[in-house]
Amino acid sequence: MRSGFVAVAGRPNVGKSTLVNALCGGKVAIVSDKPQTTRRRIHGIATGDTYQLVLADLPGFQRPRDALTEHMQRTVESSFADVDAILFTLSARERIGAGDRFIAHRVFALGPPVVIALNKVDRLKAGHIATQMTTASQLGDFHALHPVSAKTGDGVAALRDELVGLLPEGPLYFPEDQRTDLSVEAQVAELIREKALALTRDEVPHAITVEVESIGETSLQADLLVETESQKQILIGRGGSMVKEIGTRARPEIEQLLGRHVFLELRVKVKPRWRRDESMLERLGI
Ligand SMILES: Nc1nc2c(ncn2[C@@H]2O[C@H](COP(=O)(O)OP(=O)(O)OP(=O)(O)O)[C@@H](O)[C@H]2O)c(=O)[nH]1
Ligand SMILES: [Mg+2]
């Protein structure tokens, strides 16, 4: 039995969470086209007959701007201790540049082997992929480089094998059927936030957080918190249409998670400057 931990590093939005989901064979972390979707560390667990691979999905490397982003960056920094390998994720769809080199400088100095995943190679021309692979290979002394598409699953099995090969012999850290270390409440809150992120833009997605108040047999109460009255009006939408749409989109996945039908009671509230509120961040597990 091989088992161990791999931390996922990379810029925001390169597809780290999508890749963790693909490697785990199911949804562990929420995904969006907005940067800074992941705010806390989430362990995604892939268990096979002979291995247990625990992936630490993390926020992207960033320069902190407030208490929230400071906490996020601190989570990133503290998550590289005691891992068996680092999965450095790049986007093949973007120029590999200063941001990636900054992260490379950090992760290659840590010690554990670095596996580079060049993600988002779907629908890219072979020549372009080859050029990006050459650029990626110059970032540091990597153990292996895998072109993958987290979206289509291309190359994901080979990447998983590569990571498993770097794990030492060890015990099962989590029960075989467990896929994440997040509580059910936290998973529900994240699913609701995911739908809210998909439906909003500009500064609004960054100002949203979700707290689950209670999960009952037949109903579930959750608050969508934003920082200003105008953001609240956006989330409510005309005649409540936006918050209703968020609920409609979130409910099937929540019901699948809970294994039963539930009625969602979503409330939108203003919590001024919650991103700078240390006790709030602690409550959110960030
Ligand atoms: N075409 C394509 N898009 C992808 C792929 N992987 C991820 N994406 C998209 O890239 C965007 C960002 O994906 P995430 O998984 O949320 O990225 P992340 O690195 O976790 O982002 P943060 O949590 O914000 O740091 C989403 O719109 C995904 O659908 C891929 O392999 N191909
Ligand atoms: Mg993410």
CSV table of C-alpha atoms in Angstrom, one decimal, residues 15-225:
chain,number,residue,atom,x,y,z
A,15,GLY,CA,-7.5,24.6,-13.3
A,16,LYS,CA,-6.1,23.2,-10.0
A,17,SER,CA,-9.5,22.4,-8.5
A,18,THR,CA,-10.7,20.9,-11.8
A,19,LEU,CA,-7.6,18.7,-11.9
A,20,VAL,CA,-8.0,17.6,-8.3
A,21,ASN,CA,-11.6,16.6,-9.1
A,22,ALA,CA,-10.4,14.7,-12.2
A,23,LEU,CA,-7.7,12.9,-10.2
A,24,CYS,CA,-10.2,12.0,-7.5
A,25,GLY,CA,-12.8,10.8,-10.0
A,26,GLY,CA,-15.6,13.1,-8.6
A,27,LYS,CA,-16.3,16.6,-7.4
A,28,VAL,CA,-14.3,17.6,-4.4
A,29,ALA,CA,-13.7,21.3,-5.0
A,30,ILE,CA,-15.8,23.9,-6.7
A,31,VAL,CA,-14.7,25.5,-9.9
A,32,SER,CA,-15.3,28.8,-11.7
A,33,ASP,CA,-14.0,30.9,-14.4
A,34,LYS,CA,-13.2,33.7,-11.9
A,35,PRO,CA,-9.8,33.7,-10.2
A,36,GLN,CA,-9.6,33.1,-6.4
A,37,THR,CA,-12.4,30.5,-6.3
A,38,THR,CA,-10.7,28.3,-3.9
A,39,ARG,CA,-10.3,30.0,-0.5
A,40,ARG,CA,-9.3,27.2,1.9
A,41,ARG,CA,-7.3,24.0,1.7
A,42,ILE,CA,-9.5,21.0,0.6
A,43,HIS,CA,-8.2,17.5,0.7
A,44,GLY,CA,-9.3,15.5,-2.3
A,45,ILE,CA,-8.8,11.7,-1.7
A,46,ALA,CA,-8.2,9.2,-4.5
A,47,THR,CA,-8.2,5.7,-3.2
A,48,GLY,CA,-7.3,2.6,-5.3
A,49,ASP,CA,-6.6,-1.0,-4.6
A,50,THR,CA,-3.0,-0.3,-3.8
A,51,TYR,CA,-2.8,3.4,-3.0
A,52,GLN,CA,-4.3,6.4,-1.3
A,53,LEU,CA,-3.4,9.7,-2.9
A,54,VAL,CA,-4.4,12.7,-0.8
A,55,LEU,CA,-4.3,15.9,-2.8
A,56,ALA,CA,-4.3,19.3,-1.1
A,57,ASP,CA,-6.2,21.6,-3.4
A,58,LEU,CA,-5.2,25.2,-2.5
A,59,PRO,CA,-5.9,28.8,-3.4
A,60,GLY,CA,-3.6,30.1,-6.2
A,61,PHE,CA,-0.4,32.0,-5.3
A,62,GLN,CA,-1.3,35.7,-5.0
A,63,ARG,CA,-0.2,39.0,-3.5
A,64,PRO,CA,-2.5,39.5,-0.5
A,65,ARG,CA,-4.7,42.6,-0.5
A,66,ASP,CA,-6.8,42.1,2.6
A,67,ALA,CA,-7.3,39.7,5.5
A,68,LEU,CA,-9.0,37.2,3.3
A,69,THR,CA,-6.3,37.0,0.7
A,70,GLU,CA,-3.7,37.1,3.4
A,71,HIS,CA,-5.2,34.0,5.1
A,72,MET,CA,-5.4,32.3,1.7
A,73,GLN,CA,-1.8,32.9,1.0
A,74,ARG,CA,-0.8,31.8,4.5
A,75,THR,CA,-2.7,28.5,3.8
A,76,VAL,CA,-0.7,28.1,0.6
A,77,GLU,CA,2.6,28.7,2.3
A,78,SER,CA,1.9,26.3,5.2
A,79,SER,CA,0.6,23.5,3.0
A,80,PHE,CA,3.9,22.5,1.5
A,81,ALA,CA,5.4,21.2,4.7
A,82,ASP,CA,5.5,17.4,4.9
A,83,VAL,CA,4.1,16.6,1.5
A,84,ASP,CA,5.5,13.7,-0.6
A,85,ALA,CA,5.3,15.7,-3.8
A,86,ILE,CA,4.1,19.0,-5.3
A,87,LEU,CA,1.9,19.1,-8.3
A,88,PHE,CA,2.7,22.4,-10.0
A,89,THR,CA,-0.1,23.3,-12.4
A,90,LEU,CA,0.2,25.6,-15.4
A,91,SER,CA,-2.3,26.6,-18.0
A,92,ALA,CA,-1.2,25.8,-21.6
A,93,ARG,CA,-3.7,28.4,-22.7
A,94,GLU,CA,-1.8,31.2,-21.3
A,95,ARG,CA,1.6,32.6,-21.6
A,96,ILE,CA,3.9,30.9,-19.1
A,97,GLY,CA,5.5,34.0,-17.6
A,98,ALA,CA,6.7,35.9,-14.5
A,99,GLY,CA,3.8,34.7,-12.3
A,100,ASP,CA,4.7,31.1,-13.0
A,101,ARG,CA,8.4,31.7,-12.6
A,102,PHE,CA,7.8,33.3,-9.2
A,103,ILE,CA,5.9,30.2,-8.0
A,104,ALA,CA,8.5,28.0,-9.6
A,105,HIS,CA,11.2,29.7,-7.7
A,106,ARG,CA,9.4,28.9,-4.5
A,107,VAL,CA,8.2,25.3,-5.1
A,108,PHE,CA,11.5,24.0,-6.6
A,109,ALA,CA,13.3,25.2,-3.5
A,110,LEU,CA,11.1,23.2,-1.1
A,111,GLY,CA,12.6,19.8,-1.5
A,112,PRO,CA,9.9,17.3,-2.5
A,113,PRO,CA,9.8,16.2,-6.1
A,114,VAL,CA,7.8,18.6,-8.4
A,115,VAL,CA,5.5,17.2,-11.0
A,116,ILE,CA,4.4,19.7,-13.6
A,117,ALA,CA,0.9,19.4,-15.0
A,118,LEU,CA,0.5,21.5,-18.2
A,119,ASN,CA,-3.3,21.7,-18.0
A,120,LYS,CA,-5.9,22.8,-20.6
A,121,VAL,CA,-4.3,21.2,-23.6
A,122,ASP,CA,-7.7,20.3,-25.0
A,123,ARG,CA,-8.3,21.8,-28.4
A,124,LEU,CA,-4.7,23.2,-28.6
A,125,LYS,CA,-2.5,22.5,-31.7
A,126,ALA,CA,0.2,19.9,-31.1
A,127,GLY,CA,2.9,22.5,-32.0
A,128,HIS,CA,1.6,25.0,-29.5
A,129,ILE,CA,1.5,22.3,-26.8
A,130,ALA,CA,5.1,21.3,-27.6
A,131,THR,CA,6.3,25.0,-27.3
A,132,GLN,CA,4.5,25.3,-24.0
A,133,MET,CA,6.1,22.1,-22.8
A,134,THR,CA,9.5,23.4,-23.6
A,135,THR,CA,8.9,26.7,-21.7
A,136,ALA,CA,7.4,24.7,-18.8
A,137,SER,CA,10.5,22.4,-18.7
A,138,GLN,CA,12.7,25.5,-18.1
A,139,LEU,CA,11.0,26.5,-14.9
A,140,GLY,CA,13.1,24.2,-12.7
A,141,ASP,CA,14.4,20.7,-12.0
A,142,PHE,CA,11.1,18.9,-12.3
A,143,HIS,CA,10.6,15.2,-11.7
A,144,ALA,CA,8.0,14.8,-14.6
A,145,LEU,CA,6.0,16.9,-16.9
A,146,HIS,CA,2.5,15.8,-18.0
A,147,PRO,CA,0.3,17.6,-20.5
A,148,VAL,CA,-3.3,17.1,-19.4
A,149,SER,CA,-6.8,18.3,-19.8
A,150,ALA,CA,-8.6,18.2,-16.5
A,151,LYS,CA,-11.7,19.0,-18.5
A,152,THR,CA,-11.7,16.0,-20.9
A,153,GLY,CA,-9.6,13.7,-18.6
A,154,ASP,CA,-6.8,13.4,-21.2
A,155,GLY,CA,-3.6,12.4,-19.5
A,156,VAL,CA,-5.1,12.4,-16.0
A,157,ALA,CA,-4.7,8.6,-15.4
A,158,ALA,CA,-1.0,8.8,-16.4
A,159,LEU,CA,-0.5,11.8,-14.0
A,160,ARG,CA,-2.2,9.9,-11.2
A,161,ASP,CA,0.1,6.9,-11.7
A,162,GLU,CA,3.1,9.3,-11.7
A,163,LEU,CA,2.0,10.9,-8.4
A,164,VAL,CA,1.2,7.5,-6.8
A,165,GLY,CA,4.7,6.3,-7.8
A,166,LEU,CA,6.1,9.1,-5.6
A,167,LEU,CA,4.2,8.0,-2.5
A,168,PRO,CA,5.9,6.0,0.3
A,169,GLU,CA,4.5,2.9,1.8
A,170,GLY,CA,1.9,3.9,4.3
A,171,PRO,CA,-1.5,3.4,5.9
A,172,LEU,CA,-4.9,4.6,4.8
A,173,TYR,CA,-5.3,8.1,6.1
A,174,PHE,CA,-9.0,8.3,5.3
A,175,PRO,CA,-11.7,5.6,5.0
A,176,GLU,CA,-11.7,4.1,1.5
A,177,ASP,CA,-15.0,5.7,0.5
A,178,GLN,CA,-14.2,9.2,1.7
A,179,ARG,CA,-13.4,11.7,-1.1
A,180,THR,CA,-13.0,15.0,0.9
A,181,ASP,CA,-12.2,16.2,4.4
A,182,LEU,CA,-14.8,19.0,4.2
A,183,SER,CA,-17.8,18.7,6.5
A,184,VAL,CA,-21.2,18.3,4.8
A,185,GLU,CA,-22.1,21.9,5.8
A,186,ALA,CA,-18.9,23.2,4.2
A,187,GLN,CA,-19.5,21.2,1.0
A,188,VAL,CA,-23.1,22.6,0.8
A,189,ALA,CA,-21.9,26.1,1.4
A,190,GLU,CA,-19.3,25.7,-1.4
A,191,LEU,CA,-21.8,24.3,-3.8
A,192,ILE,CA,-24.1,27.3,-3.3
A,193,ARG,CA,-21.1,29.7,-3.6
A,194,GLU,CA,-20.1,28.0,-6.9
A,195,LYS,CA,-23.5,28.7,-8.4
A,196,ALA,CA,-23.4,32.3,-7.2
A,197,LEU,CA,-19.9,32.8,-8.7
A,198,ALA,CA,-21.1,31.5,-12.1
A,199,LEU,CA,-23.9,34.0,-12.2
A,200,THR,CA,-22.1,37.1,-11.1
A,201,ARG,CA,-19.1,39.2,-12.3
A,202,ASP,CA,-16.7,42.0,-11.7
A,203,GLU,CA,-16.1,42.5,-8.0
A,204,VAL,CA,-19.3,40.7,-6.8
A,205,PRO,CA,-17.9,37.1,-6.9
A,206,HIS,CA,-15.1,38.1,-4.6
A,207,ALA,CA,-17.5,39.6,-2.1
A,208,ILE,CA,-19.7,36.6,-1.7
A,209,THR,CA,-19.4,34.0,1.0
A,210,VAL,CA,-21.9,31.4,2.2
A,211,GLU,CA,-22.8,30.1,5.6
A,212,VAL,CA,-25.1,27.1,6.1
A,213,GLU,CA,-27.3,27.8,9.1
A,214,SER,CA,-29.0,24.4,9.4
A,215,ILE,CA,-29.6,21.2,7.6
A,216,GLY,CA,-32.8,19.6,8.5
A,217,GLU,CA,-34.6,16.5,7.2
A,218,THR,CA,-36.5,18.3,4.6
A,219,SER,CA,-35.1,21.8,4.5
A,220,LEU,CA,-31.8,23.6,4.5
A,221,GLN,CA,-31.1,27.2,5.5
A,222,ALA,CA,-28.1,29.1,4.2
A,223,ASP,CA,-27.1,32.7,4.1
A,224,LEU,CA,-25.3,34.4,1.1
A,225,LEU,CA,-23.3,37.2,2.6
